[in-house]
mmCIF file of C-alpha atoms in Angstrom:
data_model
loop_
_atom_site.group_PDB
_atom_site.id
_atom_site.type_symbol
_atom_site.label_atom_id
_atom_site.label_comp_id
_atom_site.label_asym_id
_atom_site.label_seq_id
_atom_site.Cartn_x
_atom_site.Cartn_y
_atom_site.Cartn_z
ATOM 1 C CA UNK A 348 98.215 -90.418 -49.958
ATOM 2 C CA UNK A 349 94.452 -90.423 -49.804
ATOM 3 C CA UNK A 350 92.467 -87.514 -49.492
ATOM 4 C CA UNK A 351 89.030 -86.792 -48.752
ATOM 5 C CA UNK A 352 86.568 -84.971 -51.389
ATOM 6 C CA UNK A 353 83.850 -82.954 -51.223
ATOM 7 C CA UNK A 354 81.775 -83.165 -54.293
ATOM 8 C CA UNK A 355 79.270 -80.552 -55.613
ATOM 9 C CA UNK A 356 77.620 -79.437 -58.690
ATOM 10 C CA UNK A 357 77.462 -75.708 -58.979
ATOM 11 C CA UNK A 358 79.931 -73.007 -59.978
ATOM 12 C CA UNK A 359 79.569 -70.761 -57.271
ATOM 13 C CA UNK A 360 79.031 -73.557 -54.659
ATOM 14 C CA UNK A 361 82.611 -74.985 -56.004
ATOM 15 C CA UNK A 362 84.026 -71.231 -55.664
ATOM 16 C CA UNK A 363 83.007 -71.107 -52.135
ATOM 17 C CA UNK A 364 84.214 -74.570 -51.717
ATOM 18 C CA UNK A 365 87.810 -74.310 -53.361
ATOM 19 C CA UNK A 366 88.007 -71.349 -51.167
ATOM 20 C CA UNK A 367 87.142 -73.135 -47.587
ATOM 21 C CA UNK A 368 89.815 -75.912 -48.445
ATOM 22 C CA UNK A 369 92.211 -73.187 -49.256
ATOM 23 C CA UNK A 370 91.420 -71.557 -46.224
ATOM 24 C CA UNK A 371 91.521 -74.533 -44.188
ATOM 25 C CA UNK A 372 94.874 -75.942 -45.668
ATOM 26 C CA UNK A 373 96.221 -72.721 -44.618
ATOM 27 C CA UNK A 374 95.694 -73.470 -40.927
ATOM 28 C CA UNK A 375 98.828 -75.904 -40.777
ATOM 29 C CA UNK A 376 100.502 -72.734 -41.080
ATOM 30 C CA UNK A 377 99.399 -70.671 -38.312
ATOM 31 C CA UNK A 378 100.548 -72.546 -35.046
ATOM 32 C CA UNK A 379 97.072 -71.686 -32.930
ATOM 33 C CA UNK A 380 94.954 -73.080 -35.700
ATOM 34 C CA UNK A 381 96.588 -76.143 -36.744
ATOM 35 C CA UNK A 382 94.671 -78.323 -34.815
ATOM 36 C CA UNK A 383 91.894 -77.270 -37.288
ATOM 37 C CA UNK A 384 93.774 -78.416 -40.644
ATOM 38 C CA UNK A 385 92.290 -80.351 -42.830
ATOM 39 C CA UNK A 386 93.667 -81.353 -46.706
ATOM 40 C CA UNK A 387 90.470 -81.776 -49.211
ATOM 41 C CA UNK A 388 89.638 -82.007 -52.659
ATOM 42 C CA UNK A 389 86.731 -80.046 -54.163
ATOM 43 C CA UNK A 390 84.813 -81.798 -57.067
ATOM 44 C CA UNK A 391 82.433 -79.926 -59.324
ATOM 45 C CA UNK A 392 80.144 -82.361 -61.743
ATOM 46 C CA UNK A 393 78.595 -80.255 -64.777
ATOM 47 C CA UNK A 394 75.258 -81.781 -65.939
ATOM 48 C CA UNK A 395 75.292 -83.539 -69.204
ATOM 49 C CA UNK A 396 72.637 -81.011 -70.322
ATOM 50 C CA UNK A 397 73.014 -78.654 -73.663
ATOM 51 C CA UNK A 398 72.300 -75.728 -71.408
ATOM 52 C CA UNK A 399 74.637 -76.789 -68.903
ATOM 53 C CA UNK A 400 77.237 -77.540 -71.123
ATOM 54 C CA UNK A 401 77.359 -74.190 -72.448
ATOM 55 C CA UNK A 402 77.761 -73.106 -68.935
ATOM 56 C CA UNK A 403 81.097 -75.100 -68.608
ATOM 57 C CA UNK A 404 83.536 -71.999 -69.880
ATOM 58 C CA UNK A 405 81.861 -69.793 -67.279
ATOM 59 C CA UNK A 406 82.215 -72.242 -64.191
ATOM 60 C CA UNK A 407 86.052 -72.664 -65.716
ATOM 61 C CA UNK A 408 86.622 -68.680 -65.334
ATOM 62 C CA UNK A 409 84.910 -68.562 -61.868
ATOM 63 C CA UNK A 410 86.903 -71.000 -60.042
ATOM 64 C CA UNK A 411 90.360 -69.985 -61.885
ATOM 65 C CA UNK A 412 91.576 -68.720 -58.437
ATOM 66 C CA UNK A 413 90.844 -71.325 -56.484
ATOM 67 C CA UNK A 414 91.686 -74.614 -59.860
ATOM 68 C CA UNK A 415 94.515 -75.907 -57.078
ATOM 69 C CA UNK A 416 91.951 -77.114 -54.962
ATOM 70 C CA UNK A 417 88.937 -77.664 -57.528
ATOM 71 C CA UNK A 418 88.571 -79.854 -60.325
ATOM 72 C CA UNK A 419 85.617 -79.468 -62.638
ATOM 73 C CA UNK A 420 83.974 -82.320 -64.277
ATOM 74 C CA UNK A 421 81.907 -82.680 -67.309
ATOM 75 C CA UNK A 422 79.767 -85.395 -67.004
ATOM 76 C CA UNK A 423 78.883 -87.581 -70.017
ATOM 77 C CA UNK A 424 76.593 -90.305 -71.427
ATOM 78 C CA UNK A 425 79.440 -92.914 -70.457
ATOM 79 C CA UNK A 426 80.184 -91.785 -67.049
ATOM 80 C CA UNK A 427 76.649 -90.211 -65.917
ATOM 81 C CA UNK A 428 77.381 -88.982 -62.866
ATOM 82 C CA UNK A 429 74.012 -87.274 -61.953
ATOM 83 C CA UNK A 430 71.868 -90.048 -62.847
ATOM 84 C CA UNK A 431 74.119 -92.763 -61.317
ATOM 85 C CA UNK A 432 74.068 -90.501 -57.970
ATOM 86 C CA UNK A 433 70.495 -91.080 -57.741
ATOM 87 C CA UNK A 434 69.788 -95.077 -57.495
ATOM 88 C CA UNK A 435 68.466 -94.961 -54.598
ATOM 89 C CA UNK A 436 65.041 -93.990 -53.002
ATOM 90 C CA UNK A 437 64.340 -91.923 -49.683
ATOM 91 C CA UNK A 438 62.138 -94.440 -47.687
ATOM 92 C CA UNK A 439 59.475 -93.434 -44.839
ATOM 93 C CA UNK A 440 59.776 -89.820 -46.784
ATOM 94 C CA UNK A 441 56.372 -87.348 -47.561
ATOM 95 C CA UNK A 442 54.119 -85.341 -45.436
ATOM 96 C CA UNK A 443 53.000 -88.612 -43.173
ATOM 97 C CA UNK A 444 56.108 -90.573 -43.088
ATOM 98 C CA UNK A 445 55.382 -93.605 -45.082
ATOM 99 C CA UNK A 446 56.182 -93.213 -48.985
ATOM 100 C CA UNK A 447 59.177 -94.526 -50.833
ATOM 101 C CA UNK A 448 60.236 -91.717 -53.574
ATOM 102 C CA UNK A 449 62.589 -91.972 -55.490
ATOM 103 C CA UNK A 450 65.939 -89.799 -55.419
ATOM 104 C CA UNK A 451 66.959 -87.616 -58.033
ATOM 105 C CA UNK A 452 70.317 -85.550 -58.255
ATOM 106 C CA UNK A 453 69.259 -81.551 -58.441
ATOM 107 C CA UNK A 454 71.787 -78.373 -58.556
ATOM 108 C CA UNK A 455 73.583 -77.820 -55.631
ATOM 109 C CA UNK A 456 73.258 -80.892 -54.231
ATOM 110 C CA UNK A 457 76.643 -82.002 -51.820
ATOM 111 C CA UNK A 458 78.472 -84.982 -50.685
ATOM 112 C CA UNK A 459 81.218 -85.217 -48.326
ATOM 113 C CA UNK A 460 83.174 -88.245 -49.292
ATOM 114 C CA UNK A 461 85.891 -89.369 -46.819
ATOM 115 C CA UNK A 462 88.826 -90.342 -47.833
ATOM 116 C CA UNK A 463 88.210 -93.989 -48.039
ATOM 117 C CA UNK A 464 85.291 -93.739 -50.728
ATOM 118 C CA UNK A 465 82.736 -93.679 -47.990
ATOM 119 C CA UNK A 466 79.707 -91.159 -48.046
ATOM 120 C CA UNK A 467 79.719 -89.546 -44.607
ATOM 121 C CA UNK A 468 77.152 -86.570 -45.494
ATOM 122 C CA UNK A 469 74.453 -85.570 -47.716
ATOM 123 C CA UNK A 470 73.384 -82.074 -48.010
ATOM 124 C CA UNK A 471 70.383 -80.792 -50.208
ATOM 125 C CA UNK A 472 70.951 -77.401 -52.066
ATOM 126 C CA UNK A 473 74.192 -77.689 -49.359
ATOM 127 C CA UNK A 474 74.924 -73.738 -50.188
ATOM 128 C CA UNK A 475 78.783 -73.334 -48.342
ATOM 129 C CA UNK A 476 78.011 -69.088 -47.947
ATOM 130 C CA UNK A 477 78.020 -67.162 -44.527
ATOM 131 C CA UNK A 478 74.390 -67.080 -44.569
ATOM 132 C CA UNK A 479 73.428 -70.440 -44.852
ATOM 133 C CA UNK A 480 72.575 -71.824 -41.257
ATOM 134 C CA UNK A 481 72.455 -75.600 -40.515
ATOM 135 C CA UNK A 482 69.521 -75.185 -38.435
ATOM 136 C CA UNK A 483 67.206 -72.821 -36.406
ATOM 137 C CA UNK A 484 68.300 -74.208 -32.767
ATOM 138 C CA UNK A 485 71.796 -73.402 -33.912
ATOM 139 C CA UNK A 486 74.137 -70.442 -35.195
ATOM 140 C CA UNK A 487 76.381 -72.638 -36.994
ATOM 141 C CA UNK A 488 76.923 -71.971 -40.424
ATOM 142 C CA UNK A 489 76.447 -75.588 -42.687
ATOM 143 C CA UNK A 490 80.438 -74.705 -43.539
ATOM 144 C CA UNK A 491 81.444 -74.731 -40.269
ATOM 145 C CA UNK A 492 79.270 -78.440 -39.861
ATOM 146 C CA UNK A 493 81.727 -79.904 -42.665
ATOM 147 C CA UNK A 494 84.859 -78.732 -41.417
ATOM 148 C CA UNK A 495 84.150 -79.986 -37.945
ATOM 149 C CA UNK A 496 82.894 -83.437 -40.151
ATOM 150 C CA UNK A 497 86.365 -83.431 -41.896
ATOM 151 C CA UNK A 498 88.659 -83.036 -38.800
ATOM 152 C CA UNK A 499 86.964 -86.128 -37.110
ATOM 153 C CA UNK A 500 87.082 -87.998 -40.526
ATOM 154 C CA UNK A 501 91.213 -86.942 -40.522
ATOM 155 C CA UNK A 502 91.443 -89.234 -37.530
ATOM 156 C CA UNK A 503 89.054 -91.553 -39.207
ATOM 157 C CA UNK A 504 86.291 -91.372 -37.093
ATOM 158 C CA UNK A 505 82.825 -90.410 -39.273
ATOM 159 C CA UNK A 506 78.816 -91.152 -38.808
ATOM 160 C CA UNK A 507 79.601 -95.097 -40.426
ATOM 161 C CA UNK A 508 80.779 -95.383 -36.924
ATOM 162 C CA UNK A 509 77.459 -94.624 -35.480
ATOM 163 C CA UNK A 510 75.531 -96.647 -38.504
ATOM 164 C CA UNK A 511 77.640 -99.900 -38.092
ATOM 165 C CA UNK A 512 75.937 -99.884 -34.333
ATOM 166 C CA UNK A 513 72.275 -99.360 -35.171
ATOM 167 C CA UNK A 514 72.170 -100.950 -38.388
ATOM 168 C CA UNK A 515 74.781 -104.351 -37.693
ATOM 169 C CA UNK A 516 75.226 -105.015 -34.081
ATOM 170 C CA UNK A 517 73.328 -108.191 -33.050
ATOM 171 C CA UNK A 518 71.914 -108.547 -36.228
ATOM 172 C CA UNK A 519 72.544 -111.016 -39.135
ATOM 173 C CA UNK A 520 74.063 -110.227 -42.373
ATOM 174 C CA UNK A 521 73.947 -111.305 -45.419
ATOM 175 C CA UNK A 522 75.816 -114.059 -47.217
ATOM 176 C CA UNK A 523 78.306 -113.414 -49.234
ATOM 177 C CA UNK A 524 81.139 -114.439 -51.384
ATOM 178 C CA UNK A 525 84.805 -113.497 -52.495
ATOM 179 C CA UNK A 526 87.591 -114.598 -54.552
ATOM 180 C CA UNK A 527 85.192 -118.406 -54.597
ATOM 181 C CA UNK A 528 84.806 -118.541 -50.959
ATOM 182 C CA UNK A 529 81.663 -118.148 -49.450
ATOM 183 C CA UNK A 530 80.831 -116.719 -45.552
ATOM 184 C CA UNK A 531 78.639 -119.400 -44.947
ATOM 185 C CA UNK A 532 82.037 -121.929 -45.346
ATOM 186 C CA UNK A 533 84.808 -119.729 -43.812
ATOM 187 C CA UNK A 534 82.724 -119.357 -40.280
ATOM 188 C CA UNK A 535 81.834 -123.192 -40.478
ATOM 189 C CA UNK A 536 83.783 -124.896 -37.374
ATOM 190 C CA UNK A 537 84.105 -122.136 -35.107
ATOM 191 C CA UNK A 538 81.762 -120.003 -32.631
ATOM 192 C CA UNK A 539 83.992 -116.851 -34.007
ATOM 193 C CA UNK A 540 84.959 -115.593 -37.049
ATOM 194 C CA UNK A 541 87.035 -112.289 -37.072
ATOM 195 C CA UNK A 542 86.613 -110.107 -40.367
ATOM 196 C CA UNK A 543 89.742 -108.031 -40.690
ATOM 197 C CA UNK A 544 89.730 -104.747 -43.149
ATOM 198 C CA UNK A 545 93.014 -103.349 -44.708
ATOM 199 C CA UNK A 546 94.781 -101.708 -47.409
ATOM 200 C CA UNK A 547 97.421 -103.930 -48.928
ATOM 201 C CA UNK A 548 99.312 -100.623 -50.254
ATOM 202 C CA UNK A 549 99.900 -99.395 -46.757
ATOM 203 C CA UNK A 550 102.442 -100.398 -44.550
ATOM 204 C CA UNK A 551 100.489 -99.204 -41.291
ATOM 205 C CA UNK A 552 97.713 -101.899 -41.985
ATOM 206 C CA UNK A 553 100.140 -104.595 -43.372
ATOM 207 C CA UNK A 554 103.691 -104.907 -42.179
ATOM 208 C CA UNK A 555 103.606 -102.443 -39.419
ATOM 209 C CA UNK A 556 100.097 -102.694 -38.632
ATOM 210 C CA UNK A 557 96.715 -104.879 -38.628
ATOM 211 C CA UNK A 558 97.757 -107.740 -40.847
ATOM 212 C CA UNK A 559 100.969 -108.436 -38.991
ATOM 213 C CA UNK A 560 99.531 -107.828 -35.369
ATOM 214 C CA UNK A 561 96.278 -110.845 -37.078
ATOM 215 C CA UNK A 562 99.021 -113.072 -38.049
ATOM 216 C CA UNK A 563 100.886 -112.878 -34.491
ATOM 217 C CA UNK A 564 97.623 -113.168 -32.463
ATOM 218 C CA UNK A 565 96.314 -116.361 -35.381
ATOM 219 C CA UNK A 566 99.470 -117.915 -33.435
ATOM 220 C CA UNK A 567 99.229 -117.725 -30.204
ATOM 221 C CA UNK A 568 95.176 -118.365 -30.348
ATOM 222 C CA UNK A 569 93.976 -120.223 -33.000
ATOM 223 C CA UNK A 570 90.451 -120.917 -32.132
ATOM 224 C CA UNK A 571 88.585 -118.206 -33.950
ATOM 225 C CA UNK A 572 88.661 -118.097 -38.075
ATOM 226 C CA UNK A 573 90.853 -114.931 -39.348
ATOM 227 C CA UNK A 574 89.352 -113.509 -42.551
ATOM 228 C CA UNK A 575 91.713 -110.525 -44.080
ATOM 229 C CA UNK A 576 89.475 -108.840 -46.329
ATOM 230 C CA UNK A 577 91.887 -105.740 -48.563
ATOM 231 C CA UNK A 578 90.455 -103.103 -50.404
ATOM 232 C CA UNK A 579 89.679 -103.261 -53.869
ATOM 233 C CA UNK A 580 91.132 -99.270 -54.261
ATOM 234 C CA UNK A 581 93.269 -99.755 -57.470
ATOM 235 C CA UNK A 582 96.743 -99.006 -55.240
ATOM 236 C CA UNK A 583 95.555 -101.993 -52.771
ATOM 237 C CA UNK A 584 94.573 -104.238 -55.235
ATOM 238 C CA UNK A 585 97.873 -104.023 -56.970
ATOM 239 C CA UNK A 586 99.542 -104.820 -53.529
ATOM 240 C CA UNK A 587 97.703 -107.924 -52.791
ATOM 241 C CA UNK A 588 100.057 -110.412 -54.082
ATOM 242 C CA UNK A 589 102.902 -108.577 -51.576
ATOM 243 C CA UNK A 590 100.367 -109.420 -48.682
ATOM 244 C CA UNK A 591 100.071 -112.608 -49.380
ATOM 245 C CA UNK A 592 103.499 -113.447 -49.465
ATOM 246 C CA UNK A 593 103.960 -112.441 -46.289
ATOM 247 C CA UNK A 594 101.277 -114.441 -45.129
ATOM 248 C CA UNK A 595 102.633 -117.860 -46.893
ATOM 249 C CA UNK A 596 106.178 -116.911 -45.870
ATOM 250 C CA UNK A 597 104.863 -116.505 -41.595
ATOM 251 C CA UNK A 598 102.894 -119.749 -42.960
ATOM 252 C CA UNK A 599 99.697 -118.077 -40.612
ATOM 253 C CA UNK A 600 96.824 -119.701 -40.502
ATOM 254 C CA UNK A 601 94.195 -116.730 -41.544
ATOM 255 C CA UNK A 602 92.123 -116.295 -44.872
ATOM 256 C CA UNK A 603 92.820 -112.989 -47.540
ATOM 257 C CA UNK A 604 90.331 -112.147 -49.576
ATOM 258 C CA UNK A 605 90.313 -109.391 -52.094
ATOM 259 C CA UNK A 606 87.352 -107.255 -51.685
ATOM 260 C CA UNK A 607 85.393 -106.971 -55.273
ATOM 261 C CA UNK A 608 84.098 -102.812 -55.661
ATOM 262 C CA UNK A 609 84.998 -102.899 -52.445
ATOM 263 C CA UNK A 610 81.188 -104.718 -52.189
ATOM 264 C CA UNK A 611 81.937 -106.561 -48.727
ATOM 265 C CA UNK A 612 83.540 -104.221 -46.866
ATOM 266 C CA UNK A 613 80.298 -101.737 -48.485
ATOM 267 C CA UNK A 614 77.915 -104.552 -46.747
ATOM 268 C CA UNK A 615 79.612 -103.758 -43.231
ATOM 269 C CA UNK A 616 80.130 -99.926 -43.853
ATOM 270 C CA UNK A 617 84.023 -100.576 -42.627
ATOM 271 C CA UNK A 618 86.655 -98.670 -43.240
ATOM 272 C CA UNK A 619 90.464 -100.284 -43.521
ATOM 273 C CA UNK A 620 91.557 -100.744 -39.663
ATOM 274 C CA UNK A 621 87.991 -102.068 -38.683
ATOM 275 C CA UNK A 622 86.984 -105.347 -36.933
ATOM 276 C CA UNK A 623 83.915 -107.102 -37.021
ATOM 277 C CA UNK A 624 83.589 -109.901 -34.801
ATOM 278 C CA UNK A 625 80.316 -112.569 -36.237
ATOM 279 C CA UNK A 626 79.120 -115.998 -34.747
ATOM 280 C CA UNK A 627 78.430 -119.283 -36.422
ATOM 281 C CA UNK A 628 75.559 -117.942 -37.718
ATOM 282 C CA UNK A 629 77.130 -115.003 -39.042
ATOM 283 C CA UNK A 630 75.309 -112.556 -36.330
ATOM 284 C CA UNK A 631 77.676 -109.248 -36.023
ATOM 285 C CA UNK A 632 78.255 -109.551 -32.142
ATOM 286 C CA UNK A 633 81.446 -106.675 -31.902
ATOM 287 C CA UNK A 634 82.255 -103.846 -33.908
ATOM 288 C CA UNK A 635 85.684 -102.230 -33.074
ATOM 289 C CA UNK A 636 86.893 -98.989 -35.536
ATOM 290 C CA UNK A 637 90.470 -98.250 -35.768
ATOM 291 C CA UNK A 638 91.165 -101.757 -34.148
ATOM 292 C CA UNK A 639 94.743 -102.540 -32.071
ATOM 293 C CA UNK A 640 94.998 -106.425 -32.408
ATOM 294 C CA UNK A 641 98.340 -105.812 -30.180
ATOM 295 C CA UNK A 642 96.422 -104.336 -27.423
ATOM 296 C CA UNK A 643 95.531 -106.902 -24.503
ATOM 297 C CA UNK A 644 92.181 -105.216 -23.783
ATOM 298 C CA UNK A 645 90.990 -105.582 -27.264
ATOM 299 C CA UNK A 646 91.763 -109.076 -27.495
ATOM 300 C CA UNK A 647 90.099 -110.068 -24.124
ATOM 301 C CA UNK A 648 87.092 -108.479 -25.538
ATOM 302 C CA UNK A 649 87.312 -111.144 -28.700
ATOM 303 C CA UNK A 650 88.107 -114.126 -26.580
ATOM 304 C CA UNK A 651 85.103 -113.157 -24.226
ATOM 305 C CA UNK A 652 83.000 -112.819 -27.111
ATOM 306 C CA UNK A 653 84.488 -116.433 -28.303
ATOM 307 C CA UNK A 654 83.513 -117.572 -24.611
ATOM 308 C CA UNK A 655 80.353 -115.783 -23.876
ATOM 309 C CA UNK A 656 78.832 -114.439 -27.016
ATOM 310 C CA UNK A 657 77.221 -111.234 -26.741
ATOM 311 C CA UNK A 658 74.735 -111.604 -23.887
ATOM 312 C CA UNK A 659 73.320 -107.639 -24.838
ATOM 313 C CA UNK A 660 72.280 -109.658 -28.544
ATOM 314 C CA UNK A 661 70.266 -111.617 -26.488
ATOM 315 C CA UNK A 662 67.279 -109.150 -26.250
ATOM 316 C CA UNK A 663 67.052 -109.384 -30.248
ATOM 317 C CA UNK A 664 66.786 -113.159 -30.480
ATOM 318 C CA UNK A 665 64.353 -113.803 -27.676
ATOM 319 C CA UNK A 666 62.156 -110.619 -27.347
ATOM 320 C CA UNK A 667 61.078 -107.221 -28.980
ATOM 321 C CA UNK A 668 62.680 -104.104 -27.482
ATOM 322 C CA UNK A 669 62.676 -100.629 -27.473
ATOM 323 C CA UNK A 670 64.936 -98.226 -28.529
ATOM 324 C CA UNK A 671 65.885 -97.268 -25.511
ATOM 325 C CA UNK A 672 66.929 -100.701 -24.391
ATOM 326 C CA UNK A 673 68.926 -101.067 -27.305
ATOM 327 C CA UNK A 674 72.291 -101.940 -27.368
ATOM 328 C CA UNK A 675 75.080 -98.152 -27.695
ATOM 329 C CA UNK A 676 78.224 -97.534 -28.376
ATOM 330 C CA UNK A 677 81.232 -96.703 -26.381
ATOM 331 C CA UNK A 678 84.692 -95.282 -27.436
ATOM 332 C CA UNK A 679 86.444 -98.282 -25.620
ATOM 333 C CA UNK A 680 84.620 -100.456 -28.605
ATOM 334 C CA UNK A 681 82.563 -102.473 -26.098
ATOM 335 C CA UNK A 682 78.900 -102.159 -25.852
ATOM 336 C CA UNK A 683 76.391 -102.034 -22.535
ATOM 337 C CA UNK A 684 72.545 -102.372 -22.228
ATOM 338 C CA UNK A 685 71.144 -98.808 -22.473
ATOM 339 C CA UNK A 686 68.631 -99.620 -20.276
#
């Protein structure tokens, strides 16, 4: 099973945090709440520090009653956890909006971590007590912000969602290159090439799932190129050869690809289950989470995207727009003009 974590680097902050995944693990048992279950992990880091590291006893003894659901790291020169956490810089950041500083880890400092690797919050000094509010226009408390962010990331849906729209859609990517195959030559020939994300370990994604509904449709319409792209997770990886039996023995005419550090499917922020539809030019022109390939309506979508392109892509190539004319979302995974 995979699970999601929630990683912080304080004793009391992993107290309150072992105690909030207790708590809501024990929903599943009370019939009015279970809706509101969710299964996490709770990771403390310890600084690599010499006053830190005397610390490490202490933050031992105060999370002993809630150890099932924390585990408490000591970081070290080899693994360097804090300082690996900050390579990366905050850009249009300072008092007028236009500096580039760099990031550096600090105490109390919390990431919610779904349970595909995938960094779907970031909270500085992210205190989980009853007094700490996530805003003034709000009485929510920042805890009850995280569980509502877990329950939507049990069903899989989290803020990479949002970020695959504003960041991808109708824009190019770039080129890339996996197991001696480049983009560039696996969307040569075609007007669509279909990137397909799974885990190989998985049977919902493989035999019951993505991979076998891509190798059904890959026969019936052939016109687009199939890319399979599996997930580098050490359980996946050590499934790939399974997967690509079964594709040899249906003899289907797609491409698999093992994903290296997981760095292509980290280029499209997907998550196993997602489709991303790209032209010959390698433009993304459809974005579809938690993808049905069996489902009619989601296949008309592709072929009219094979047909007609995007036409809402066409405001990037031949004119500046606003915002507001931008291209959004829908739940049906089909976009409109905002205007």
């Amino acid at each position: 099973t995979v699970t999601p974590s929630l990683a912080i680097s304080s004793g009391i902050n992993a107290e309150y945090g072992g105690s909030l995944a207790k708590r809501w693990e024990d929903f599943g048992n009370v019939p009015r709440r279970s809706h509101l279950s969710v299964d996490i992990k709770v990771l403390a880091v310890n600084r690599d520090t010499p006053r830190d590291r005397t610390k490490f006893r202490m933050m031992n003894r105060k999370i002993r009653s809630v150890l099932p659901w924390v585990t408490l790291l000591q970081d070290n020169p080899a693994s360097n956890v804090w300082d690996a956490l900050g390579q990366f810089h905050f850009e249009n950041w300072g008092d007028h909006g236009n500096e580039t500083i760099k990031f550096k880890s600090r105490r109390n400092d919390f990431y919610m971590v779904d349970k595909w690797g995938r960094m779907i919050r970031f909270m500085r000094n992210g205190i989980l007590n009853r007094a700490r509010i996530s805003g003034p226009q709000t009485n929510l408390n920042w805890r009850d912000v995280v569980h509502h962010d877990f329950i939507l990331a049990k069903e899989g849906v989290t803020v990479c969602d949002e970020l695959q729209v504003e960041r991808l859609l109708c824009r190019m990517s770039e080129e890339w290159s996996l197991n001696g195959r480049t983009f560039r030559d696996l969307r040569s020939g075609t007007s669509l090439t279909i990137l397909i994300f799974i885990r190989a370990d998985m049977e919902e994604y493989t035999t019951r799932g993505l991979l076998a509904d891509v190798i059904s449709l890959s026969g019936r319409w052939s016109a687009p190129s199939y890319v399979v792209i599996v997930d580098s997770n050490e359980p996946s990886t050590s499934s790939f050869a399974t997967v690509d039996l079964l594709k040899q023995t249906e003899n289907a005419d797609i491409t698999l690809l093992l994903d290296e550090d997981n760095s292509v499917a980290s280029k499209y922020l997907a998550a196993p289950g997602d489709v991303v539809a790209t032209d010959e030019l390698g433009r993304v022109i459809g974005l579809f989470n938690r993808a049905n390939l069996a489902d009619a309506t989601t296949v008309s979508q592709l072929e009219s995207l094979h047909v007609n392109w995007n036409p809402d892509c066409e405001a990037y190539t031949y004119a500046t727009v606003s915002t507001a004319s931008a291209p959004y979302y829908s739940t049906s995974g089909w976009w409109a003009s905002g205007k």
